[in-house]
Short mmCIF file of C-alpha atoms in Angstrom, two decimals:
data_model
loop_
_atom_site.label_atom_id
_atom_site.label_comp_id
_atom_site.label_asym_id
_atom_site.label_seq_id
_atom_site.Cartn_x
_atom_site.Cartn_y
_atom_site.Cartn_z
CA MET A 560 42.14 -12.23 47.61
CA ALA A 561 45.43 -10.95 46.24
CA SER A 562 47.67 -12.80 43.81
CA SER A 563 50.67 -10.50 43.74
CA ILE A 564 52.82 -8.51 46.12
CA ASP A 565 52.28 -5.63 43.73
CA SER A 566 48.64 -5.34 44.73
CA HIS A 567 50.01 -4.10 48.05
CA MET A 568 53.02 -2.21 46.67
CA THR A 569 52.85 -1.50 42.91
CA GLU A 570 51.23 -3.07 39.83
CA SER A 571 51.63 -6.84 39.31
CA THR A 572 54.61 -8.09 37.33
CA ALA A 573 53.80 -11.78 37.44
CA ASP A 574 53.99 -12.08 33.66
CA SER A 575 57.15 -10.02 33.24
CA GLU A 576 59.25 -13.09 32.44
CA SER A 577 58.18 -12.80 28.82
CA GLU A 578 58.56 -9.04 28.48
CA SER A 579 61.53 -7.75 26.53
CA PHE A 580 61.77 -4.22 27.90
CA SER A 581 64.14 -3.36 30.73
CA LEU A 582 62.73 -3.96 34.20
CA THR A 583 63.50 -2.03 37.36
CA ASP A 584 64.94 -3.84 40.36
CA ASP A 585 61.64 -3.38 42.20
CA GLU A 586 59.76 -5.08 39.37
CA ILE A 587 62.26 -7.95 39.29
CA ILE A 588 62.01 -8.43 43.05
CA ASN A 589 58.22 -8.46 42.87
CA SER A 590 58.38 -11.06 40.11
CA ILE A 591 60.74 -13.22 42.19
CA LEU A 592 58.35 -13.12 45.13
CA ASP A 593 55.42 -13.90 42.84
CA ILE A 594 57.27 -16.96 41.51
CA LEU A 595 58.08 -18.15 45.04
CA ALA A 596 54.42 -17.91 46.00
CA ARG A 597 53.10 -19.49 42.79
CA THR A 598 55.60 -22.35 43.04
CA ALA A 599 55.02 -23.08 46.73
CA PRO A 600 51.84 -25.19 46.25
CA GLU A 601 53.57 -27.25 43.56
CA ILE A 602 56.54 -27.92 45.82
CA ARG A 603 54.23 -28.84 48.68
CA ASN A 604 52.10 -31.12 46.50
CA GLY A 605 55.24 -32.77 45.11
CA LEU A 606 56.60 -33.83 48.50
CA PRO A 607 54.64 -37.06 49.18
CA GLY A 608 56.26 -39.05 46.38
CA ARG A 609 59.78 -37.76 47.01
CA ARG A 610 60.53 -38.77 50.60
CA VAL A 611 63.67 -40.82 49.90
CA LYS A 612 67.31 -39.85 49.42
CA THR A 613 68.98 -39.76 46.02
CA ASN A 614 72.25 -41.51 45.20
CA GLU A 615 73.86 -38.14 44.50
CA GLU A 616 76.03 -35.95 46.72
CA ASN A 617 75.48 -32.20 47.06
CA PRO A 618 78.22 -29.61 47.77
CA SER A 619 77.74 -30.19 51.51
CA GLY A 620 78.71 -33.83 51.14
CA GLU A 621 75.16 -34.96 51.90
CA SER A 622 72.75 -37.11 49.92
CA PRO A 623 69.81 -34.82 49.14
CA MET A 624 66.22 -35.98 49.27
CA GLU A 625 64.42 -36.38 45.97
CA ALA A 626 62.27 -33.49 47.18
CA ASP A 627 65.36 -31.24 47.44
CA VAL A 628 66.25 -31.89 43.81
CA PHE A 629 62.64 -31.48 42.67
CA ALA A 630 62.26 -28.10 44.41
CA ASP A 631 65.64 -26.90 43.12
CA GLU A 632 64.91 -27.79 39.50
CA LEU A 633 61.46 -26.22 39.64
CA LEU A 634 62.78 -22.95 41.06
CA ARG A 635 65.82 -22.93 38.76
CA ASN A 636 63.65 -23.26 35.67
CA ARG A 637 61.32 -20.47 36.72
CA LEU A 638 63.68 -18.00 38.33
CA GLY A 639 66.44 -18.65 35.81
CA SER A 640 64.17 -17.74 32.91
CA LEU A 641 63.08 -14.47 34.50
CA ASP A 642 64.30 -11.28 32.81
CA GLY A 643 66.67 -9.38 35.08
CA ILE A 644 68.20 -12.41 36.83
CA GLY A 645 71.91 -12.76 36.17
CA GLU A 646 72.81 -15.70 38.42
CA TYR A 647 70.97 -18.55 40.12
CA ALA A 648 72.68 -20.40 42.96
CA SER A 649 71.35 -23.21 45.11
CA GLU A 650 72.55 -25.26 48.06
CA GLU A 651 72.15 -28.25 45.77
CA ARG A 652 74.51 -26.91 43.06
CA SER A 653 78.29 -26.63 43.29
CA SER A 654 78.43 -23.32 41.43
CA ALA A 655 76.12 -20.51 40.36
CA ASP A 656 74.35 -20.76 37.00
CA ASP A 657 74.79 -17.82 34.63
CA THR A 658 71.27 -16.87 33.56
CA GLY A 659 71.88 -13.52 31.85
CA SER A 660 72.38 -10.13 33.45
CA GLY A 661 70.86 -8.51 36.50
CA LEU A 662 70.22 -9.50 40.10
CA SER A 663 71.64 -12.65 41.70
CA VAL A 664 69.39 -15.14 43.48
CA CYS A 665 70.49 -17.67 46.11
CA ILE A 666 68.02 -20.40 47.03
CA ASP A 667 67.78 -23.03 49.73
CA PRO A 668 65.12 -25.03 47.89
CA LEU A 669 63.90 -27.13 50.81
CA ASP A 670 65.24 -26.11 54.19
CA GLY A 671 64.67 -28.84 56.78
CA SER A 672 64.06 -31.58 54.23
CA SER A 673 65.20 -34.14 56.82
CA ASN A 674 61.83 -33.43 58.46
CA LEU A 675 60.00 -34.86 55.46
CA LYS A 676 59.60 -38.40 56.81
CA SER A 677 58.30 -37.16 60.16
CA ASN A 678 55.96 -34.65 58.44
CA ALA A 679 57.39 -31.67 60.32
CA ALA A 680 57.88 -28.09 59.09
CA MET A 681 60.07 -27.29 56.07
CA GLY A 682 60.60 -24.24 53.92
CA THR A 683 62.28 -22.42 51.05
CA ILE A 684 64.71 -19.54 51.60
CA ALA A 685 65.54 -16.92 48.96
CA ALA A 686 68.14 -14.14 48.94
CA VAL A 687 68.29 -11.47 46.23
CA TYR A 688 71.56 -9.56 45.69
CA ASP A 689 72.40 -6.66 43.40
CA ALA A 690 75.96 -7.95 42.92
CA PRO A 691 77.69 -11.01 41.44
CA LEU A 692 78.06 -14.09 43.64
CA PRO A 693 79.49 -14.59 46.16
CA ALA A 694 77.92 -11.35 47.36
CA ARG A 695 78.14 -9.42 50.62
CA GLY A 696 75.40 -8.92 53.17
CA SER A 697 75.29 -5.26 52.19
CA ASP A 698 74.40 -6.33 48.62
CA LEU A 699 71.04 -7.78 49.69
CA VAL A 700 68.02 -6.01 48.24
CA ALA A 701 65.38 -8.53 49.33
CA ALA A 702 65.00 -11.81 51.20
CA ALA A 703 62.13 -14.18 51.82
CA TYR A 704 61.21 -17.58 53.12
CA VAL A 705 58.24 -19.82 52.45
CA LEU A 706 57.10 -21.99 55.36
CA TYR A 707 55.31 -25.28 54.68
CA GLY A 708 53.58 -25.72 58.02
CA ALA A 709 49.94 -26.22 58.97
CA THR A 710 49.38 -23.53 56.34
CA THR A 711 51.74 -22.23 53.67
CA THR A 712 53.05 -18.74 54.37
CA MET A 713 55.71 -16.40 53.01
CA VAL A 714 57.69 -13.82 54.96
CA ALA A 715 59.36 -11.22 52.72
CA ALA A 716 61.72 -8.35 53.52
CA VAL A 717 61.84 -5.61 50.90
CA GLU A 718 63.12 -2.05 51.32
CA GLY A 719 63.50 -2.46 55.07
CA ASN A 720 59.95 -3.70 55.65
CA VAL A 721 58.90 -7.24 56.55
CA ALA A 722 55.48 -8.60 55.59
CA ASP A 723 53.83 -11.97 56.20
CA TYR A 724 51.56 -13.57 53.57
CA ILE A 725 49.24 -16.57 53.45
CA ILE A 726 49.62 -18.63 50.25
CA TYR A 727 46.59 -20.45 48.89
CA GLN A 728 46.48 -23.70 46.94
CA ASP A 729 46.15 -21.88 43.61
CA GLY A 730 49.33 -19.86 44.27
CA SER A 731 47.51 -16.63 45.09
CA TYR A 732 48.39 -14.91 48.34
CA GLU A 733 47.41 -12.03 50.58
CA PRO A 734 48.94 -10.30 53.60
CA ILE A 735 48.46 -11.54 57.14
CA GLU A 736 50.58 -8.74 58.56
CA GLN A 737 52.15 -5.93 56.54
CA GLU A 738 54.65 -4.66 59.12
CA VAL A 739 56.11 -7.58 61.05
CA ARG A 740 58.22 -6.73 64.10
CA VAL A 741 60.17 -9.01 66.44
CA PRO A 742 58.44 -8.79 69.86
CA SER A 743 60.56 -7.01 72.46
CA GLU A 744 59.63 -9.50 75.20
CA PRO A 745 61.23 -12.88 74.38
CA THR A 746 59.37 -16.11 75.07
CA VAL A 747 60.93 -18.86 72.89
CA TYR A 748 64.37 -20.28 72.17
CA GLY A 749 65.85 -23.01 69.99
CA PHE A 750 69.43 -24.09 69.31
CA GLY A 751 70.85 -26.54 66.78
CA GLY A 752 73.77 -28.95 66.83
CA ARG A 753 74.59 -31.77 69.24
CA VAL A 754 74.97 -30.57 72.82
CA PRO A 755 78.29 -32.45 73.35
CA ASN A 756 79.72 -30.42 70.45
CA TRP A 757 78.66 -27.03 71.80
CA PRO A 758 81.50 -24.75 72.96
CA ARG A 759 81.61 -24.24 76.73
CA ASP A 760 80.68 -20.54 76.64
CA PHE A 761 77.68 -21.23 74.45
CA ASN A 762 76.58 -24.10 76.67
CA SER A 763 76.68 -21.78 79.67
CA PHE A 764 74.56 -19.21 77.83
CA VAL A 765 71.96 -21.85 76.98
CA SER A 766 71.85 -22.96 80.62
CA ASP A 767 71.09 -19.38 81.64
CA ILE A 768 68.28 -19.18 79.09
CA GLU A 769 66.81 -22.50 80.23
CA SER A 770 66.82 -21.36 83.86
CA ASP A 771 64.38 -18.59 82.92
CA THR A 772 60.95 -20.12 83.54
CA SER A 773 59.31 -17.63 81.18
CA MET A 774 61.22 -19.07 78.20
CA LYS A 775 59.88 -22.03 76.20
CA LEU A 776 61.92 -24.42 74.05
CA ARG A 777 60.89 -24.39 70.39
CA TYR A 778 63.21 -26.34 68.10
CA GLY A 779 61.92 -28.29 65.13
CA GLY A 780 64.93 -29.07 62.95
CA ALA A 781 64.10 -26.61 60.16
CA MET A 782 65.62 -23.15 60.39
CA VAL A 783 62.64 -21.44 58.78
CA GLY A 784 60.24 -22.94 61.30
CA ASP A 785 62.40 -22.03 64.28
CA VAL A 786 63.04 -18.51 63.00
CA ASN A 787 59.32 -18.05 62.39
CA GLN A 788 58.70 -18.89 66.05
CA VAL A 789 61.14 -16.13 67.04
CA LEU A 790 59.59 -13.67 64.60
CA THR A 791 56.14 -14.44 66.00
CA TYR A 792 56.80 -14.68 69.74
CA GLY A 793 60.19 -13.07 70.34
CA GLY A 794 63.23 -14.95 71.59
CA ILE A 795 66.37 -16.40 70.06
CA PHE A 796 67.39 -19.04 67.54
CA GLY A 797 70.96 -20.18 67.14
CA TYR A 798 73.10 -22.70 65.33
CA PRO A 799 76.52 -22.24 66.93
CA ALA A 800 80.06 -22.98 65.94
CA LEU A 801 80.67 -26.58 67.01
CA THR A 802 83.80 -28.27 68.27
CA ASN A 803 83.67 -30.48 65.17
CA ALA A 804 82.50 -27.67 62.86
CA PRO A 805 84.13 -24.41 64.04
CA SER A 806 82.78 -22.47 61.06
CA GLY A 807 79.24 -23.54 61.87
CA LYS A 808 76.82 -25.49 59.69
CA LEU A 809 74.56 -22.92 58.03
CA ARG A 810 75.55 -21.25 54.74
CA VAL A 811 76.26 -17.54 54.61
CA GLN A 812 74.79 -16.81 51.18
CA PHE A 813 71.74 -19.10 51.43
CA GLU A 814 70.78 -18.83 55.11
CA GLY A 815 72.91 -16.48 57.19
CA TYR A 816 72.55 -13.34 55.09
CA PRO A 817 68.85 -13.65 54.16
CA ILE A 818 67.61 -14.70 57.60
CA GLY A 819 69.78 -12.04 59.25
CA TYR A 820 68.37 -9.46 56.83
CA ILE A 821 64.75 -10.44 57.54
CA ILE A 822 65.22 -10.37 61.31
CA GLU A 823 67.09 -7.06 61.29
CA CYS A 824 64.48 -5.46 59.01
CA ALA A 825 61.88 -6.59 61.57
CA GLY A 826 63.69 -4.79 64.38
CA GLY A 827 65.56 -7.82 65.68
CA ALA A 828 69.28 -8.56 65.77
CA SER A 829 71.54 -11.06 64.03
CA SER A 830 75.05 -12.21 64.86
CA ASP A 831 77.77 -14.71 64.04
CA GLY A 832 78.77 -14.48 67.69
CA SER A 833 80.59 -11.16 67.49
CA GLN A 834 79.06 -9.09 64.67
CA SER A 835 75.96 -8.75 62.50
CA LEU A 836 75.49 -11.62 60.07
CA LEU A 837 75.33 -9.02 57.32
CA ALA A 838 78.95 -8.07 58.10
CA VAL A 839 80.30 -11.63 57.75
CA GLU A 840 82.94 -12.04 55.03
CA SER A 841 82.13 -14.60 52.34
CA ASN A 842 84.40 -15.64 49.47
CA ASP A 843 82.56 -18.74 48.27
CA ILE A 844 78.86 -19.40 47.76
CA HIS A 845 79.04 -22.39 50.11
CA ASP A 846 80.84 -20.64 52.99
CA ARG A 847 79.39 -21.37 56.43
CA THR A 848 78.85 -19.34 59.57
CA PRO A 849 77.46 -19.62 63.09
CA VAL A 850 73.99 -18.04 63.15
CA TYR A 851 72.15 -16.31 65.98
CA VAL A 852 69.00 -14.24 65.44
CA GLY A 853 66.28 -12.84 67.64
CA THR A 854 65.29 -10.23 70.17
CA PRO A 855 68.16 -7.69 70.43
CA SER A 856 68.59 -8.05 74.20
CA LEU A 857 69.14 -11.81 73.92
CA VAL A 858 71.52 -11.56 70.97
CA GLU A 859 73.52 -8.97 72.91
CA ARG A 860 73.66 -11.33 75.91
CA LEU A 861 74.79 -14.14 73.61
CA GLU A 862 77.64 -12.05 72.19
CA GLY A 863 78.69 -11.10 75.71
CA ALA A 864 78.71 -14.73 76.81
CA LEU A 865 80.81 -15.82 73.84
CA ALA A 866 83.23 -12.97 74.54
CA GLY A 867 83.64 -14.28 78.08
CA LYS A 868 81.76 -11.43 79.74
CA ALA A 869 79.62 -12.02 82.79
CA ASP A 870 75.93 -12.15 81.96
CA SER A 871 73.88 -9.17 82.99
CA GLU A 872 70.22 -8.75 82.20
#
């Protein structure tokens, strides 16, 4: 059983937080992924007693769950104290924390936390940039998400390769699949937002998808869970621009960039409706964007539909 990404790539750097010598970006990235894996069981075990909302308001204008705050503080303390991390930003914080010099980390501590009461899937999303925040999609050097499902897993994209890991209760982990690819034959789809608020062109595209009897609806209310379905079975996930939220709901820095990066590294496609998510402009860490990811043929069809072009398979 492995306990570090480095046992599959280089030598472990799990204890590098306390080392004073200069670390390479690869070593820092490996340490970040190690921390995500080691912290995952603690986050999962801390959920049962934190299933209620706080009296606070986060930058999105929402009242976070106690579990959101717990996960954020745990990750902030560990990632923020890591040598080679210059900034830590979270969906739960209005601005990025200056933690020294080096790479920038953006965290969605508990994606899908509204699923907590119903005991459905949730996750943690991490983006690592080699530039100050707000960064560009081209500044990404790694991205990962942890999925708290029937088992705890981590999908990580580093140097253009995507790997899937199982995380054990003691924080150790080992690969399930070392070269994850989006299947070319799509079988699942899932779209967020209220249907009455979907734009007409998007609604028409969804109707076309639903008319295909080979496609199965898979939408669980947590982006990481829905994206993992697409990564496993092929298909498309989307959270569109809405009539009451024309910029979309999902955040560029915390969700759009890292999920787009993971899917593209796995041979899939990402889009904001007209271009790759990695090409989206972002001037604030809490900027939002429509998000579409999945099998390239479906993402291309989606872009054509939103551009008003007739669908052609």
